[in-house]
Amino acid sequence: MAPSHLQHRRTHNLLLISKLLAQRDVASPFTLVLDSLEQAARPLIAEYIRRAKAANVQTIFVSFETLRKPRNVDSFICAWNQPGPSWQKEVANTIRLQPTQRKLLILDALNPLSTTHSLDLPALLSSFIGPGTSLVAVYHTDIPISPSITHRDPYSPAPLTLLNYLATTIFTVHCLQHVMARKKARDRSLEEPSFGLDQSVEGLMQGLGANGGEGLVLEMEHRRKSGRGVREWYILPHGSRANPNRLGPLSKEKFMLLEDHPDYRSPEPDATADAEEGGPEATTFELGLTDKQRRDREGVVLPYHDAQKGGVEGGRILYDMGSEDDFDEEEDEI
């Protein structure tokens, strides 16, 4: 890919992530965030809230597992201690207030709804979305599906499959240290390491480096209205805890592409080509000749040297047989 195309793609995708997080023009009505024990979605949700506050967007936080009201949240609704119809009515009433103001509705966990409202989950989530309201919901992928859902209707899709189908943008958060460790293993043609529950070690819940303080990796899949999908990997540093020496120069939007990270960046194609075509400097042995080798080469008389002097034999190669040669006039006659 040409450098101009790479720069265009880099600029376009950085502007896209900024537009999605700021919810400009309701770029993504339903954003699904997938997290795990190795990397929680809290830093990404905090970034959503921070940008909504800066853009004067009303933030409505529906809590299924959060006990305290997060910072910069306008409305905090506790759904974990209320029946379903009660908190749903409270959310609807809050959305109807100030209809001209843009609103961001955040659900900190969809797993309880996937269990209690598995059949009507699409209708429930769609009722919260409107022309000026965007929905951001978190789903914990490490929590197993309740067996009652499978026995209830074995032919219906799994809740996560249904959510992936409904979402207009899907963010999957990964641990930065784990992504770098897998990249180093791939570069060395080694088996990629596993972490946490994937290690299948009894009693082990989290791997080493989980929820690291330097930042997290975002795997984005955005679906446009035209049906065209955009996929990209980003790095979101954790504010002041990020190490600028490792994360490189951060943009104003705090995001950077994963491929631009110093520890993840691959060698430039031009540098690789220069190394291959660099001449003697790119090899481990000497290709040139010394003066003595050059004089010895010029002093060698080749078998066809006399034939080039224009003799009657034309281009015939002259050769003087020695005593060790075995020649039969009948068999070897040309």
GROMACS .gro file of C-alpha atoms in nm, residues 64-260:
model
  197
   64PHE     CA    1  -2.662  -0.340   3.713
   65GLU     CA    2  -2.334  -0.382   3.902
   66THR     CA    3  -2.202  -0.032   3.976
   67LEU     CA    4  -2.270   0.083   4.331
   68ARG     CA    5  -2.154   0.444   4.315
   69LYS     CA    6  -2.244   0.712   4.068
   70PRO     CA    7  -1.955   0.766   3.825
   71ARG     CA    8  -1.807   1.108   3.781
   72ASN     CA    9  -1.970   1.348   3.529
   73VAL     CA   10  -2.287   1.135   3.502
   74ASP     CA   11  -2.608   1.339   3.493
   75SER     CA   12  -2.861   1.067   3.584
   76PHE     CA   13  -2.779   0.750   3.776
   77ILE     CA   14  -3.043   0.475   3.780
   78CYS     CA   15  -2.996   0.168   4.000
   79ALA     CA   16  -3.147  -0.126   3.815
   80TRP     CA   17  -2.995  -0.394   4.037
   81ASN     CA   18  -3.234  -0.318   4.326
   82GLN     CA   19  -3.550  -0.255   4.121
   83PRO     CA   20  -3.784  -0.478   3.923
   84GLY     CA   21  -3.763  -0.460   3.546
   85PRO     CA   22  -4.071  -0.245   3.475
   86SER     CA   23  -3.971   0.005   3.743
   87TRP     CA   24  -3.624   0.095   3.614
   88GLN     CA   25  -3.739   0.078   3.252
   89LYS     CA   26  -4.008   0.337   3.327
   90GLU     CA   27  -3.753   0.556   3.503
   91VAL     CA   28  -3.521   0.539   3.202
   92ALA     CA   29  -3.805   0.628   2.964
   93ASN     CA   30  -3.908   0.926   3.177
   94THR     CA   31  -3.550   1.053   3.196
   95ILE     CA   32  -3.509   1.029   2.819
   96ARG     CA   33  -3.830   1.226   2.760
   97LEU     CA   34  -3.700   1.515   2.970
   98GLN     CA   35  -3.544   1.789   2.758
   99PRO     CA   36  -3.619   1.621   2.424
  100THR     CA   37  -3.401   1.864   2.229
  101GLN     CA   38  -3.082   1.769   2.415
  102ARG     CA   39  -2.872   1.479   2.295
  103LYS     CA   40  -2.851   1.187   2.534
  104LEU     CA   41  -2.611   0.901   2.594
  105LEU     CA   42  -2.757   0.595   2.765
  106ILE     CA   43  -2.502   0.360   2.923
  107LEU     CA   44  -2.579   0.009   3.050
  108ASP     CA   45  -2.287  -0.123   3.253
  109ALA     CA   46  -2.384  -0.491   3.206
  110LEU     CA   47  -2.612  -0.667   2.960
  111ASN     CA   48  -2.566  -1.012   3.112
  112PRO     CA   49  -2.860  -0.981   3.356
  113LEU     CA   50  -3.090  -0.868   3.075
  114SER     CA   51  -2.965  -1.152   2.856
  115THR     CA   52  -3.090  -1.392   3.121
  116THR     CA   53  -3.421  -1.231   3.217
  117HIS     CA   54  -3.517  -1.081   2.878
  118SER     CA   55  -3.348  -1.316   2.634
  119LEU     CA   56  -3.650  -1.338   2.403
  120ASP     CA   57  -3.748  -0.971   2.391
  121LEU     CA   58  -3.398  -0.823   2.429
  122PRO     CA   59  -3.397  -0.658   2.081
  123ALA     CA   60  -3.731  -0.488   2.146
  124LEU     CA   61  -3.619  -0.371   2.489
  125LEU     CA   62  -3.296  -0.215   2.366
  126SER     CA   63  -3.464  -0.061   2.062
  127SER     CA   64  -3.717   0.114   2.285
  128PHE     CA   65  -3.434   0.316   2.443
  129ILE     CA   66  -3.285   0.435   2.113
  130GLY     CA   67  -3.418   0.745   1.946
  131PRO     CA   68  -3.315   1.020   1.702
  132GLY     CA   69  -3.120   1.200   1.975
  133THR     CA   70  -3.036   0.905   2.201
  134SER     CA   71  -2.745   0.665   2.163
  135LEU     CA   72  -2.698   0.344   2.357
  136VAL     CA   73  -2.367   0.205   2.484
  137ALA     CA   74  -2.389  -0.133   2.656
  138VAL     CA   75  -2.125  -0.362   2.807
  139TYR     CA   76  -2.133  -0.740   2.782
  140HIS     CA   77  -1.899  -0.959   2.989
  141THR     CA   78  -1.784  -1.243   2.766
  142ASP     CA   79  -1.640  -1.449   3.054
  143ILE     CA   80  -1.979  -1.505   3.218
  144PRO     CA   81  -2.128  -1.833   3.090
  145ILE     CA   82  -2.480  -1.847   2.950
  146SER     CA   83  -2.745  -1.976   3.186
  147PRO     CA   84  -2.859  -2.330   3.092
  148SER     CA   85  -3.220  -2.219   3.131
  149ILE     CA   86  -3.188  -2.001   2.819
  150THR     CA   87  -3.079  -2.297   2.607
  151HIS     CA   88  -3.352  -2.524   2.740
  152ARG     CA   89  -3.615  -2.254   2.695
  153ASP     CA   90  -3.574  -2.234   2.317
  154PRO     CA   91  -3.291  -2.444   2.171
  155TYR     CA   92  -3.341  -2.294   1.823
  156SER     CA   93  -3.304  -1.929   1.923
  157PRO     CA   94  -2.961  -1.765   1.884
  158ALA     CA   95  -2.738  -1.707   2.182
  159PRO     CA   96  -2.766  -1.362   2.345
  160LEU     CA   97  -2.417  -1.258   2.235
  161THR     CA   98  -2.488  -1.364   1.876
  162LEU     CA   99  -2.804  -1.155   1.879
  163LEU     CA  100  -2.627  -0.854   2.026
  164ASN     CA  101  -2.349  -0.874   1.767
  165TYR     CA  102  -2.614  -0.871   1.497
  166LEU     CA  103  -2.798  -0.569   1.640
  167ALA     CA  104  -2.498  -0.349   1.721
  168THR     CA  105  -2.385  -0.082   1.477
  169THR     CA  106  -2.042  -0.064   1.642
  170ILE     CA  107  -1.863  -0.335   1.837
  171PHE     CA  108  -1.567  -0.258   2.062
  172THR     CA  109  -1.370  -0.550   2.202
  173VAL     CA  110  -1.123  -0.446   2.469
  174HIS     CA  111  -0.793  -0.631   2.511
  175CYS     CA  112  -0.510  -0.605   2.759
  176LEU     CA  113  -0.218  -0.412   2.609
  177GLN     CA  114   0.050  -0.632   2.767
  178HIS     CA  115  -0.118  -0.949   2.642
  179VAL     CA  116  -0.147  -0.817   2.287
  180MET     CA  117   0.222  -0.725   2.285
  181ALA     CA  118   0.319  -1.066   2.424
  182ARG     CA  119   0.125  -1.242   2.148
  183LYS     CA  120   0.281  -1.018   1.884
  184LYS     CA  121   0.633  -1.100   2.003
  185ALA     CA  122   0.551  -1.472   1.995
  186ARG     CA  123   0.421  -1.446   1.637
  187ASP     CA  124   0.731  -1.258   1.526
  188ARG     CA  125   0.945  -1.542   1.659
  189SER     CA  126   0.718  -1.811   1.509
  190LEU     CA  127   0.634  -1.936   1.858
  191GLU     CA  128   0.306  -2.047   2.003
  192GLU     CA  129   0.103  -1.753   2.128
  193PRO     CA  130   0.070  -1.744   2.507
  194SER     CA  131  -0.268  -1.774   2.676
  195PHE     CA  132  -0.382  -1.581   2.980
  196GLY     CA  133  -0.642  -1.613   3.252
  197LEU     CA  134  -0.922  -1.860   3.196
  198ASP     CA  135  -0.773  -1.964   2.861
  199GLN     CA  136  -0.481  -2.121   3.046
  200SER     CA  137  -0.720  -2.382   3.192
  201VAL     CA  138  -0.540  -2.377   3.526
  202GLU     CA  139  -0.753  -2.462   3.825
  203GLY     CA  140  -0.808  -2.161   4.049
  204LEU     CA  141  -0.658  -1.911   3.803
  205MET     CA  142  -0.896  -1.629   3.712
  206GLN     CA  143  -0.668  -1.356   3.573
  207GLY     CA  144  -0.341  -1.367   3.388
  208LEU     CA  145  -0.028  -1.172   3.467
  209GLY     CA  146  -0.062  -0.811   3.350
  210ALA     CA  147  -0.443  -0.808   3.334
  211ASN     CA  148  -0.601  -0.461   3.342
  212GLY     CA  149  -0.261  -0.299   3.306
  213GLY     CA  150  -0.208   0.064   3.390
  214GLU     CA  151  -0.051   0.176   3.062
  215GLY     CA  152  -0.360   0.145   2.846
  216LEU     CA  153  -0.590  -0.090   2.665
  217VAL     CA  154  -0.632  -0.211   2.309
  218LEU     CA  155  -0.958  -0.151   2.125
  219GLU     CA  156  -1.068  -0.379   1.843
  220MET     CA  157  -1.333  -0.187   1.651
  221GLU     CA  158  -1.590  -0.304   1.400
  222HIS     CA  159  -1.809  -0.022   1.273
  223ARG     CA  160  -2.097  -0.081   1.034
  224ARG     CA  161  -2.196   0.209   0.816
  225LYS     CA  162  -2.545   0.276   0.687
  226SER     CA  163  -2.435   0.157   0.344
  227GLY     CA  164  -2.345  -0.182   0.491
  228ARG     CA  165  -1.971  -0.132   0.451
  229GLY     CA  166  -1.775  -0.233   0.757
  230VAL     CA  167  -1.465  -0.068   0.899
  231ARG     CA  168  -1.224  -0.263   1.118
  232GLU     CA  169  -0.933  -0.114   1.309
  233TRP     CA  170  -0.723  -0.162   1.622
  234TYR     CA  171  -0.651   0.131   1.855
  235ILE     CA  172  -0.469   0.201   2.179
  236LEU     CA  173  -0.631   0.408   2.453
  237PRO     CA  174  -0.374   0.517   2.714
  238HIS     CA  175  -0.485   0.557   3.073
  239GLY     CA  176  -0.428   0.931   3.108
  240SER     CA  177  -0.146   1.030   3.340
  241ARG     CA  178  -0.057   0.668   3.414
  242ALA     CA  179   0.047   0.609   3.055
  243ASN     CA  180   0.417   0.604   2.980
  244PRO     CA  181   0.481   0.843   2.687
  245ASN     CA  182   0.811   0.672   2.607
  246ARG     CA  183   0.630   0.349   2.527
  247LEU     CA  184   0.309   0.487   2.381
  248GLY     CA  185   0.481   0.738   2.157
  249PRO     CA  186   0.350   1.085   2.078
  250LEU     CA  187  -0.019   1.094   2.163
  251SER     CA  188  -0.262   1.290   1.958
  252LYS     CA  189  -0.506   1.540   2.097
  253GLU     CA  190  -0.771   1.270   2.091
  254LYS     CA  191  -0.551   1.044   2.309
  255PHE     CA  192  -0.594   0.756   2.063
  256MET     CA  193  -0.337   0.601   1.835
  257LEU     CA  194  -0.343   0.308   1.597
  258LEU     CA  195  -0.206  -0.016   1.734
  259GLU     CA  196   0.031  -0.049   1.441
  260ASP     CA  197   0.190   0.285   1.536
   0.00000   0.00000   0.00000
